[in-house]
Amino acid sequence: MGDNTRATDLLIESVLQERRQFPPPKAFQAQARIASLEQYHQLCQEFAQDPQGFWGKWAAQELHWFRPWTQVLDWQPPQARWFVGGQTNLAYNCLDRHLHTHRRTKPAIIWQGEPGEVRVLTYEQLHQEVCRMANALRALGVQAGDRVGIYLPMIPEAAMAMLACARIGAVHTVVFGGFSATALQERLRAAQAKVVITADGGWRKGEVVPLKPQVDQALAAGQVPTVTQVLVVQRVGGHTPMTPGRDVWWHELQPTLSAECPALPLDSEQMLFILYTSGTTGKPKGIVHTTAGYNLYTHLTAQWVFDLREEDVYWCTADVGWITGHSYVVYGPLSNGATTVMYEGAPHAGNPGCFWDVIQAHRVTIFYTAPTAIRTFIKMGEEHPRARDLSSLRLLGTVGEPINPEAWLWYHRVIGGERCPIVDTWWQTETGGIMIAPLPGATPTKPGSATLPLPGIQVQVVDRQGEPVGVNQGGYLVVTHPWPGMMRTVYQDPERFRRTYWEQIPPRDGQYFYFTGDGARRDEDGYVWIMGRVDDVINVAGHRLGTMEIESALVSHPAVAEAAVVGRPDEIKGEAVVAFVILEGHYQPSEALKQELREHVVREIGALARPSEVKFTESLPKTRSGKIMRRLLRALAAGEAPSGDISTLEDQSVLERLRD
Ligand code: PRX
């Protein structure tokens, strides 16, 4: 854990000035699934009285089982097994079971490409395509337990590929299309992927972003020897070199494949996916989720937090490359039989009103996006949403980073027309689904707070020893009871799993604390206010990045002797990347070199990690034991005077020089 006082402290200050509460709007509440705080408390009560009975009841009621479980939870901290002995299939729960109902002809996915084309897939059509894709994977040699890399733009095939894996028990590992060939290679190698599903390219801000060449580069010269085949979706057209014997076009294979592929009954704890995310070290961690618990948790939380109803058109703007895309573009909504919108473009893809066009065109009722996007919209001007008909909206959500009250209030007023509740949802790749959020028909909201933990979730704010801190005092956010959507391990690194999440706060008397890595406080009403990461993770435009990953990327450049990366508060992105760099002796600081280093990071990781600023320095502030004092660098990057204890700083003059 670092010594951080975070960029988000600034946010807390502005939060404190906004004290209004927003009760659930009457019209919304009248029709909500969970329509009062009493009902919420009753659910919490049910859980407290019988935690296993609580989850067992929901699992039996909400999912299809090929074989019932014999035990709801086997908890050998930190190892959890949920619905032990049961068999289910996530793709079956997302598709097949809806086919016997009126949902057969209901749109499952409404997709809009960035250039404007629209594809609607009913549950029946999606089922067929997923079966074909599953048969394709089988034809390419994929068996249950094999890992499949998915590197696709936001097109329906991304959801199909995930569901196809889930259907046959293969493990997907989706890599965000914005990651570079190097980052892709690292993830494919770590997961020992057998097959990669990609596309020739995708559209981004009016331009074609090539993807297949990145895959070629990642796999060049046998760098990822486990990969034997690449399935390529044609998205953009034009010439794409194919490697004979390895690469196969999806559109050539697809017509030859059967549209039937029975969903395999899978063990509850069958590994479902690995998703790489950033942590404290230079190497991303493979977060492992398994079948039944993840299915139940994303299903229930989607239903509760978004108050999903049959007629909803639900749009989550996340990319499937992130956990939000997994849980709340694909699995949660489809398991509930909802209509999920997929959009290929960015908030400012060509036209500043493009998001509002999507809402207007498809009569979207629920809209879920990131605070960064909202701040971008504010900057683009409210005339754009004002010029569209947004009256279909009934609920708004945010995710991924703290939302500043100004942005919350704008969202409420301009997008929500003051009639839509806002759900600020706190969770992580590791938690699988939403953990802390309002229930829109029940929980009064306070702008900037994710409010209360969901039923079945118990959190505390504690000090280093696990002692709860007082009301409104800052501390570490921990979860004190296992939940079905929790990560099961770090792929092939159970030690890292134990160390990172279960030993940061020492267990005592059999009580284990899941360490979230976030600082928080709880107010007099028990509302949780997230204060941001307390480790070396930064949050840039809602994207989670490890400072050490960026540092590793920088030092892999021949000009760089040493680098330290910190986040600086940024009006739009939340945080921006600032890199302090010590050059190798024979390199001279220059603007061109700064630019070169920024582009080097893009090549190594992706554009999302591009430093906003590179500062050359001759030394870095370090403790006597050689640890970089990031707290001081953060203050400098933010243009503030470093405060707090500097007595451990080895060379006091470093600060002076850095400030100059
Ligand atoms: O710091 C918290 C922040 O995002 C981190 C998790 O990032 P990731 O695993 O990429 O998942 C993002 C999408 C779930 C958290 O540790 N975070 C997420 N949601 C919120 C948030 N911070 C404040 N408020 C939120 N609603």
XYZ file of C-alpha atoms and ligand atoms in Angstrom:
686
model
C 0.000 0.000 0.000
C 1.317 3.421 -0.860
C 1.468 6.568 1.170
C -1.078 8.273 -0.959
C -3.167 11.231 -0.471
C -4.957 10.925 -3.770
C -5.918 13.223 -6.536
C -9.442 12.418 -5.482
C -8.976 14.306 -2.251
C -9.792 17.354 -4.323
C -12.985 15.657 -5.296
C -13.902 14.936 -1.693
C -13.636 18.629 -0.982
C -16.177 19.462 -3.626
C -18.329 16.528 -2.540
C -18.551 17.935 0.936
C -20.074 21.113 -0.365
C -22.926 19.279 -2.055
C -25.243 18.019 0.647
C -28.496 17.571 -1.197
C -30.261 14.222 -1.136
C -32.355 12.948 -3.996
C -35.135 10.547 -3.023
C -36.194 8.006 -5.653
C -38.560 9.817 -8.038
C -42.160 8.900 -7.171
C -43.106 7.732 -10.665
C -40.058 5.486 -10.830
C -40.594 4.121 -7.357
C -44.230 3.240 -8.044
C -43.141 0.630 -10.584
C -39.776 -0.445 -9.209
C -38.838 -4.036 -8.386
C -37.451 -3.008 -5.028
C -39.550 -0.022 -4.120
C -38.592 1.038 -0.610
C -35.723 1.177 1.842
C -37.721 -1.235 4.025
C -37.581 -3.801 1.242
C -33.860 -3.238 0.882
C -33.346 -3.693 4.621
C -35.491 -6.780 4.567
C -33.269 -8.346 1.914
C -30.197 -7.432 3.959
C -31.869 -8.996 6.972
C -32.593 -12.200 5.082
C -28.955 -12.413 4.172
C -27.762 -11.730 7.714
C -29.979 -14.467 9.134
C -28.934 -17.125 6.641
C -26.256 -16.121 4.116
C -26.203 -19.450 2.316
C -29.977 -19.749 2.300
C -30.154 -16.263 0.798
C -27.893 -17.005 -2.178
C -29.293 -20.504 -2.566
C -32.818 -19.192 -2.869
C -31.849 -16.750 -5.615
C -29.758 -19.320 -7.464
C -32.641 -21.781 -7.534
C -35.116 -19.113 -8.583
C -33.096 -17.249 -11.199
C -30.881 -19.768 -13.009
C -31.298 -22.982 -14.910
C -29.404 -25.940 -13.476
C -28.562 -29.182 -15.216
C -27.804 -30.585 -11.806
C -28.562 -28.958 -8.450
C -25.737 -28.129 -6.067
C -25.178 -29.922 -2.803
C -23.600 -27.029 -0.911
C -24.068 -23.299 -1.512
C -20.640 -22.239 -0.299
C -17.453 -23.989 0.644
C -15.306 -21.266 2.183
C -11.705 -22.157 2.956
C -10.307 -18.640 3.067
C -9.321 -17.303 0.700
C -10.634 -20.128 -1.451
C -14.340 -20.043 -2.186
C -16.369 -22.585 -4.083
C -19.961 -21.671 -4.800
C -22.858 -24.004 -5.608
C -20.650 -27.008 -5.090
C -21.558 -30.042 -7.144
C -24.002 -28.126 -9.343
C -23.959 -27.984 -13.116
C -25.138 -25.087 -15.211
C -24.159 -23.204 -18.367
C -23.951 -19.451 -18.651
C -24.700 -19.410 -22.389
C -27.764 -21.572 -21.739
C -28.929 -19.091 -19.124
C -28.313 -16.186 -21.493
C -29.891 -17.772 -24.566
C -31.563 -21.166 -24.649
C -33.920 -20.693 -21.754
C -35.368 -17.566 -23.367
C -36.199 -19.441 -26.560
C -39.155 -21.199 -24.990
C -40.740 -17.830 -24.209
C -41.906 -14.754 -26.103
C -38.302 -13.609 -25.929
C -37.432 -15.864 -28.858
C -38.201 -13.022 -31.275
C -37.182 -10.209 -28.948
C -34.031 -8.263 -29.787
C -31.181 -9.562 -27.662
C -28.595 -7.232 -29.166
C -29.153 -3.969 -30.964
C -25.836 -3.035 -32.443
C -24.881 0.224 -34.016
C -21.633 0.559 -35.886
C -19.775 3.817 -35.742
C -20.409 4.642 -39.408
C -24.115 4.242 -38.674
C -25.149 0.731 -39.747
C -27.514 -1.161 -37.443
C -27.839 -4.879 -36.758
C -30.559 -6.370 -34.608
C -30.180 -9.943 -33.385
C -33.145 -11.619 -31.753
C -32.539 -14.184 -29.045
C -33.142 -16.887 -31.607
C -30.666 -15.403 -34.086
C -28.063 -14.793 -31.423
C -28.476 -18.364 -30.250
C -27.820 -19.650 -33.753
C -24.764 -17.490 -34.256
C -23.332 -18.466 -30.883
C -23.850 -22.129 -31.742
C -22.034 -21.624 -35.036
C -19.169 -19.833 -33.340
C -18.988 -22.603 -30.719
C -18.844 -25.163 -33.515
C -16.123 -23.105 -35.185
C -14.068 -23.162 -32.000
C -14.519 -26.901 -31.751
C -13.461 -27.271 -35.388
C -10.334 -25.282 -34.547
C -9.510 -27.751 -31.810
C -10.794 -25.893 -28.744
C -11.963 -28.044 -25.874
C -13.384 -27.306 -22.453
C -10.761 -25.611 -20.313
C -8.738 -24.281 -23.278
C -8.107 -20.532 -23.330
C -9.338 -18.419 -26.219
C -8.051 -14.889 -26.745
C -10.617 -12.384 -27.979
C -9.312 -9.169 -29.547
C -12.270 -7.569 -31.262
C -13.908 -4.191 -31.688
C -17.403 -3.566 -30.274
C -19.297 -5.719 -32.759
C -21.867 -8.450 -32.043
C -19.234 -11.085 -32.790
C -17.483 -10.037 -29.573
C -20.505 -11.088 -27.526
C -20.924 -14.189 -29.686
C -17.317 -15.205 -29.137
C -17.650 -14.875 -25.369
C -20.910 -16.810 -25.283
C -19.502 -19.463 -27.619
C -16.645 -20.075 -25.196
C -19.022 -20.209 -22.244
C -21.186 -22.668 -24.150
C -18.437 -25.265 -24.576
C -16.552 -24.578 -21.361
C -13.638 -22.790 -23.011
C -12.075 -19.940 -21.037
C -12.111 -16.560 -22.737
C -9.619 -13.859 -22.178
C -10.757 -10.674 -23.815
C -8.077 -8.114 -24.573
C -9.280 -4.550 -25.146
C -8.807 -3.578 -28.811
C -6.928 -0.454 -27.709
C -4.076 -2.501 -26.281
C -0.916 -2.689 -28.378
C 0.547 -5.813 -29.972
C 3.054 -6.043 -27.130
C 0.362 -5.915 -24.458
C -1.731 -8.412 -26.416
C 1.206 -10.756 -26.714
C 1.917 -10.571 -22.999
C -1.698 -11.476 -22.155
C -2.008 -14.269 -24.712
C 1.230 -15.755 -23.509
C 0.268 -15.545 -19.844
C -3.070 -17.231 -20.568
C -1.469 -19.805 -22.918
C -4.234 -19.158 -25.418
C -4.886 -21.790 -28.059
C -6.994 -19.747 -30.455
C -7.402 -16.009 -31.014
C -10.593 -14.451 -32.343
C -10.008 -11.080 -33.943
C -11.203 -8.834 -36.762
C -9.494 -7.135 -39.654
C -10.150 -3.870 -37.841
C -12.747 -1.636 -36.230
C -13.985 1.923 -36.500
C -12.814 4.521 -34.026
C -13.526 8.244 -34.349
C -14.111 8.059 -38.077
C -11.062 5.981 -38.815
C -10.275 2.328 -39.292
C -8.178 0.889 -36.489
C -6.420 -2.233 -37.766
C -6.499 -5.199 -35.379
C -5.305 -8.195 -37.369
C -1.846 -6.695 -37.962
C -1.479 -6.342 -34.181
C -2.313 -10.019 -33.778
C 0.216 -10.902 -36.483
C 2.829 -8.878 -34.673
C 1.939 -10.406 -31.305
C 2.221 -13.918 -32.703
C 5.255 -13.293 -34.938
C 8.193 -15.692 -34.810
C 6.362 -18.156 -32.591
C 6.292 -15.677 -29.699
C 3.114 -17.244 -28.356
C 3.684 -20.885 -29.239
C 0.387 -22.096 -27.779
C -1.689 -20.217 -30.376
C -2.419 -22.520 -33.298
C -5.320 -20.782 -35.043
C -6.706 -17.315 -35.573
C -10.344 -16.752 -36.453
C -10.776 -13.449 -38.276
C -14.036 -11.509 -38.506
C -14.345 -9.191 -41.481
C -15.444 -5.837 -40.161
C -13.830 -3.140 -42.267
C -12.896 -4.835 -45.563
C -9.817 -4.198 -47.653
C -6.748 -6.357 -47.895
C -5.789 -8.433 -44.870
C -2.820 -10.780 -45.152
C -3.711 -14.238 -43.848
C -1.222 -16.829 -42.647
C -2.079 -20.138 -44.329
C -2.746 -22.954 -41.907
C -3.247 -20.545 -39.028
C -5.759 -17.881 -40.044
C -9.376 -18.567 -40.967
C -12.030 -16.087 -42.075
C -15.188 -16.289 -39.965
C -17.405 -15.451 -42.951
C -15.958 -18.365 -44.889
C -16.295 -20.848 -42.056
C -19.653 -19.643 -40.752
C -21.952 -20.921 -43.559
C -20.464 -24.406 -43.258
C -21.296 -24.726 -39.582
C -24.362 -26.139 -37.875
C -26.551 -23.671 -35.970
C -26.967 -26.224 -33.238
C -24.507 -26.906 -30.495
C -25.908 -28.122 -27.212
C -24.774 -26.155 -24.161
C -22.423 -28.308 -22.156
C -23.461 -28.957 -18.539
C -20.534 -27.398 -16.678
C -19.419 -27.596 -13.123
C -20.359 -24.506 -11.112
C -16.692 -23.749 -10.576
C -15.646 -24.293 -14.207
C -13.315 -21.437 -15.101
C -15.305 -18.972 -17.215
C -12.833 -16.257 -18.048
C -9.553 -14.613 -17.260
C -9.444 -10.848 -17.489
C -6.137 -9.085 -17.116
C -6.101 -5.981 -14.998
C -3.488 -3.689 -13.514
C -2.077 -3.999 -10.072
C 0.873 -2.812 -8.094
C 3.590 -4.619 -10.022
C 4.643 -4.185 -13.623
C 2.776 -7.321 -14.667
C -0.998 -7.358 -15.132
C -2.885 -9.947 -13.116
C -5.195 -12.507 -14.653
C -8.395 -12.232 -12.662
C -10.236 -15.554 -12.733
C -14.010 -15.860 -12.616
C -15.985 -19.076 -12.648
C -19.323 -20.097 -14.041
C -22.230 -20.299 -11.608
C -21.367 -17.686 -9.004
C -20.494 -15.089 -11.621
C -23.658 -15.862 -13.562
C -25.866 -15.490 -10.514
C -24.156 -12.367 -9.279
C -24.194 -10.442 -12.556
C -27.759 -11.583 -13.216
C -29.077 -10.427 -9.863
C -27.156 -7.185 -9.681
C -28.251 -6.227 -13.206
C -31.828 -6.896 -12.192
C -31.633 -5.004 -8.896
C -29.466 -2.031 -9.771
C -30.938 -1.380 -13.220
C -34.434 -2.423 -12.168
C -34.562 -4.378 -15.431
C -38.004 -4.796 -16.949
C -39.114 -6.747 -19.972
C -39.555 -3.740 -22.229
C -36.283 -2.035 -21.350
C -33.736 -1.094 -23.961
C -30.565 -1.082 -21.966
C -27.326 0.530 -23.055
C -24.019 0.201 -21.276
C -21.335 2.086 -23.190
C -18.384 0.042 -21.918
C -16.177 -1.947 -24.249
C -16.258 -5.724 -23.830
C -12.517 -5.495 -23.223
C -13.271 -4.399 -19.637
C -15.147 -6.089 -16.840
C -18.080 -3.692 -17.252
C -18.507 -4.950 -20.797
C -18.374 -8.573 -19.627
C -20.845 -8.209 -16.783
C -23.175 -5.466 -17.963
C -23.054 -5.403 -21.766
C -23.153 -9.160 -22.258
C -23.823 -11.543 -19.391
C -26.000 -9.703 -16.850
C -28.517 -8.249 -19.331
C -28.752 -11.379 -21.517
C -29.176 -13.687 -18.540
C -32.164 -11.497 -17.668
C -33.540 -11.659 -21.209
C -33.086 -7.923 -21.709
C -32.309 -6.040 -24.913
C -28.719 -4.833 -24.774
C -27.381 -2.106 -27.034
C -23.822 -2.328 -28.329
C -22.271 0.753 -29.855
C -18.959 0.755 -31.642
C -18.107 4.415 -31.265
C -16.539 6.736 -28.706
C -18.476 9.641 -27.087
C -17.105 11.985 -29.724
C -17.072 9.640 -32.694
C -17.425 12.210 -35.430
C -20.482 14.038 -34.160
C -20.761 15.476 -30.650
C -24.337 14.222 -30.363
C -23.686 10.651 -31.463
C -24.517 9.116 -28.078
C -27.794 11.013 -27.921
C -28.576 9.903 -31.470
C -28.241 6.295 -30.330
C -30.593 6.875 -27.397
C -33.117 8.628 -29.597
C -32.947 6.102 -32.428
C -33.314 2.993 -30.282
C -35.515 4.484 -27.553
C -32.969 3.555 -24.901
C -34.500 3.399 -21.405
C -31.435 2.688 -19.261
C -28.090 4.351 -19.904
C -24.893 3.332 -18.073
C -21.614 5.143 -18.700
C -18.454 6.496 -17.068
C -17.977 9.882 -15.362
C -15.224 10.674 -17.868
C -17.755 10.436 -20.684
C -20.150 12.693 -18.780
C -17.448 15.294 -18.260
C -16.671 15.123 -21.969
C -20.353 15.713 -22.769
C -20.456 18.708 -20.432
C -17.524 20.187 -22.269
C -19.128 19.568 -25.671
C -22.163 21.559 -24.591
C -25.685 20.770 -23.567
C -27.131 21.904 -26.883
C -26.307 18.443 -28.276
C -28.444 16.379 -25.885
C -31.033 19.176 -25.868
C -31.475 18.780 -29.614
C -32.459 15.092 -29.225
C -35.470 13.342 -27.789
C -34.215 11.620 -24.658
C -37.665 11.072 -23.166
C -37.325 7.276 -23.388
C -34.724 7.300 -20.597
C -35.871 6.203 -17.152
C -32.636 5.337 -15.362
C -29.010 6.492 -15.535
C -25.883 4.856 -14.192
C -22.194 5.575 -13.753
C -19.203 3.350 -13.153
C -15.452 3.178 -13.027
C -14.333 6.238 -11.105
C -15.641 8.713 -8.588
C -18.157 11.112 -10.062
C -17.829 14.723 -9.035
C -21.113 16.280 -7.871
C -21.043 18.850 -10.696
C -21.045 16.063 -13.272
C -23.694 14.130 -11.320
C -25.981 17.155 -11.219
C -25.506 17.874 -14.925
C -26.268 14.242 -15.772
C -29.371 14.392 -13.609
C -30.626 17.627 -15.078
C -29.626 17.548 -18.729
C -29.706 13.832 -19.573
C -32.140 12.586 -16.964
C -34.557 15.503 -17.267
C -34.654 15.446 -13.438
C -36.917 12.394 -13.601
C -34.343 9.576 -13.814
C -32.637 8.165 -10.739
C -28.845 7.869 -11.000
C -27.064 4.748 -9.828
C -23.397 5.369 -9.039
C -22.028 1.834 -9.005
C -18.816 0.896 -7.230
C -17.143 -2.383 -8.065
C -14.013 -3.893 -9.653
C -12.777 -6.497 -12.107
C -12.161 -8.633 -9.052
C -15.674 -8.361 -7.632
C -17.312 -9.575 -10.852
C -20.341 -7.381 -10.364
C -21.653 -4.256 -8.669
C -21.061 -4.170 -4.908
C -22.084 -0.735 -3.709
C -24.867 1.182 -5.444
C -28.295 2.632 -4.856
C -31.352 0.540 -5.615
C -33.020 3.113 -7.805
C -36.539 2.648 -6.422
C -35.408 2.530 -2.829
C -32.229 4.389 -1.970
C -32.081 8.183 -1.670
C -28.958 9.278 -3.523
C -26.272 11.793 -2.616
C -24.244 13.083 -5.569
C -20.740 11.632 -5.353
C -21.601 8.660 -3.140
C -22.134 5.089 -4.352
C -24.461 4.894 -1.301
C -24.999 1.474 0.313
C -23.752 -2.074 -0.248
C -26.169 -4.334 -2.107
C -28.093 -6.997 -0.207
C -25.724 -9.871 0.523
C -22.659 -7.634 0.524
C -20.950 -6.567 3.727
C -18.294 -3.889 3.649
C -16.353 -1.957 6.230
C -13.922 0.912 6.289
C -10.978 -0.119 8.452
C -7.450 0.816 9.432
C -4.354 -1.283 8.723
C -5.216 -3.655 11.553
C -8.766 -4.231 10.390
C -10.218 -2.018 13.113
C -13.277 -0.119 11.822
C -12.677 3.633 11.677
C -15.196 6.189 12.894
C -17.971 7.920 10.989
C -16.599 10.127 8.210
C -13.058 8.961 8.815
C -10.974 7.759 5.910
C -9.729 4.181 5.816
C -9.431 1.097 3.642
C -12.533 -0.322 2.037
C -12.827 -4.058 2.700
C -15.449 -6.729 2.091
C -15.988 -8.986 5.072
C -18.044 -11.822 3.654
C -17.592 -13.898 0.482
C -20.046 -13.292 -2.378
C -20.834 -15.407 -5.468
C -19.244 -13.026 -8.006
C -15.887 -12.777 -6.235
C -12.722 -13.593 -8.163
C -11.455 -17.066 -7.418
C -7.754 -16.568 -7.940
C -5.051 -14.836 -9.964
C -4.457 -17.122 -12.931
C -1.618 -19.479 -12.099
C -0.590 -17.345 -9.137
C -2.571 -18.256 -6.010
C 0.159 -16.684 -3.872
C -0.368 -13.303 -5.477
C -4.108 -13.720 -4.946
C -3.626 -14.375 -1.237
C -1.066 -11.647 -0.741
C -2.777 -8.897 -2.726
C -6.313 -9.353 -1.550
C -6.422 -11.330 1.691
C -3.315 -10.469 3.653
C -3.064 -6.694 3.277
C -5.337 -6.490 6.293
C -4.338 -9.387 8.518
C -7.118 -11.892 9.158
C -8.082 -12.403 12.775
C -10.344 -14.801 14.646
C -11.216 -16.513 11.380
C -12.412 -13.205 9.920
C -10.886 -12.477 6.509
C -10.907 -9.074 4.870
C -11.008 -8.750 1.090
C -8.822 -5.724 0.420
C -10.207 -3.590 -2.388
C -7.268 -1.237 -2.848
C -9.636 1.708 -2.447
C -9.782 4.307 0.275
C -13.239 5.284 1.500
C -15.253 6.803 4.301
C -18.772 6.150 5.506
C -20.965 9.018 6.556
C -23.514 9.234 9.329
C -26.070 7.379 7.182
C -23.629 4.575 6.384
C -23.193 5.876 2.830
C -19.887 4.959 1.243
C -17.752 7.687 -0.339
C -14.951 6.228 -2.421
C -11.754 8.252 -2.141
C -9.745 6.486 -4.845
C -6.947 3.950 -4.943
C -4.489 3.632 -2.105
C -2.057 1.557 -4.155
C -0.036 2.317 -7.269
C -2.994 2.030 -9.584
C -4.288 5.088 -11.398
C -7.584 5.630 -13.097
C -7.293 7.429 -16.411
C -10.584 8.101 -18.166
C -12.118 5.199 -16.254
C -9.303 2.887 -17.372
C -7.313 1.189 -14.712
C -3.557 1.442 -15.193
C -0.624 0.364 -13.092
C 1.992 3.054 -12.647
C 4.649 0.329 -12.626
C 3.425 -1.058 -15.940
C 3.990 2.339 -17.512
C 7.343 2.635 -15.770
C 8.382 -0.772 -17.155
C 7.334 0.391 -20.599
C 9.420 3.553 -20.236
C 12.580 1.851 -19.007
C 12.411 -0.566 -21.923
C 13.407 2.436 -24.061
C 17.178 2.735 -24.458
C 17.165 6.414 -23.456
C 15.562 5.812 -20.071
C 17.588 4.951 -16.991
C 14.779 5.258 -14.476
C 11.170 6.354 -14.466
C 8.454 7.129 -11.971
C 4.838 7.532 -13.012
C 2.064 9.196 -11.071
C -1.465 10.403 -11.700
C -2.296 14.089 -11.797
C -5.870 15.351 -11.366
C -7.455 15.989 -14.752
C -10.699 17.812 -15.341
C -11.999 15.346 -17.917
C -10.078 12.117 -17.470
C -10.102 12.092 -13.675
C -6.395 11.417 -13.708
C -3.714 11.963 -16.316
C -0.400 10.135 -16.591
C 2.697 12.119 -15.633
C 6.088 10.466 -16.067
C 9.302 11.596 -14.359
C 12.228 10.274 -16.347
C 15.951 10.056 -15.673
C 17.833 9.735 -18.948
C 20.793 7.495 -19.639
C 24.015 9.507 -19.527
C 24.526 10.142 -23.222
C 20.934 11.247 -23.983
C 19.983 14.911 -23.966
C 16.529 16.119 -22.907
C 14.506 17.442 -25.840
C 10.920 17.902 -26.969
C 11.478 15.287 -29.633
C 12.621 12.759 -27.046
C 9.580 13.498 -24.893
C 7.390 12.788 -27.862
C 9.342 9.656 -28.672
C 8.877 8.354 -25.124
C 5.163 9.051 -25.167
C 4.839 7.106 -28.402
C 6.997 4.346 -26.973
C 4.465 3.860 -24.160
C 1.684 3.712 -26.760
C 3.599 0.983 -28.607
C 4.261 -0.962 -25.430
C 0.802 -0.692 -23.824
C -1.652 1.292 -25.927
C -2.912 4.825 -26.422
C -4.795 4.685 -23.138
C -1.479 4.812 -21.246
C 0.095 7.681 -23.226
C 1.675 10.092 -20.722
C 0.121 13.540 -20.819
C 3.410 14.858 -19.632
C 7.018 13.679 -19.536
C 9.325 15.518 -17.153
C 13.048 14.967 -17.332
C 14.851 14.993 -14.029
C 18.277 14.126 -12.696
C 17.057 12.372 -9.603
C 13.908 11.077 -7.972
C 12.839 11.553 -4.379
C 13.519 8.300 -2.560
C 13.428 7.001 0.944
C 16.641 5.766 2.502
C 15.568 2.238 1.621
C 15.319 3.265 -2.025
C 11.546 3.516 -2.428
C 10.316 6.264 -4.701
C 8.187 8.719 -2.735
C 5.291 8.988 -5.127
C 3.335 11.167 -2.751
C 5.863 13.947 -3.376
C 5.854 13.411 -7.123
C 2.061 13.516 -7.176
C 2.069 16.825 -5.385
C 4.636 18.185 -7.816
C 2.703 16.875 -10.823
C -0.430 18.564 -9.503
C 1.483 21.817 -9.056
C 1.103 21.724 -5.280
C 3.626 22.113 -2.528
C 4.506 18.668 -1.202
C 3.076 18.366 2.289
C 3.448 15.832 5.059
C 6.482 14.115 6.418
C 9.613 14.301 4.280
C 12.021 13.233 6.995
C 12.528 9.845 5.326
C 13.601 11.521 2.091
C 17.181 10.544 1.482
C 18.342 13.621 -0.364
C 16.370 16.687 0.636
C 17.731 18.760 -2.228
C 15.980 16.545 -4.783
C 12.698 18.287 -4.100
C 14.182 21.703 -4.695
C 15.634 20.601 -8.011
C 12.432 18.907 -9.116
C 10.432 22.012 -8.308
C 12.764 24.067 -10.438
O -10.926 2.663 -7.673
C -12.149 2.047 -7.964
C -12.673 2.543 -9.285
O -12.252 1.598 -10.252
C -11.507 0.547 -9.633
C -11.774 -0.761 -10.324
O -11.348 -0.696 -11.662
P -11.691 -1.849 -12.669
O -11.301 -3.146 -12.062
O -11.097 -1.483 -13.963
O -13.260 -1.852 -12.758
C -13.909 -0.702 -13.224
C -15.355 -0.997 -13.489
C -16.069 -1.712 -12.421
C -11.974 0.566 -8.203
O -11.041 -0.039 -7.339
N -14.137 2.622 -9.293
C -14.995 1.788 -9.903
N -16.251 2.222 -9.753
C -16.208 3.338 -9.005
C -14.857 3.588 -8.709
N -14.484 4.639 -7.952
C -15.447 5.445 -7.493
N -16.763 5.279 -7.745
C -17.190 4.246 -8.494
N -18.485 4.109 -8.767
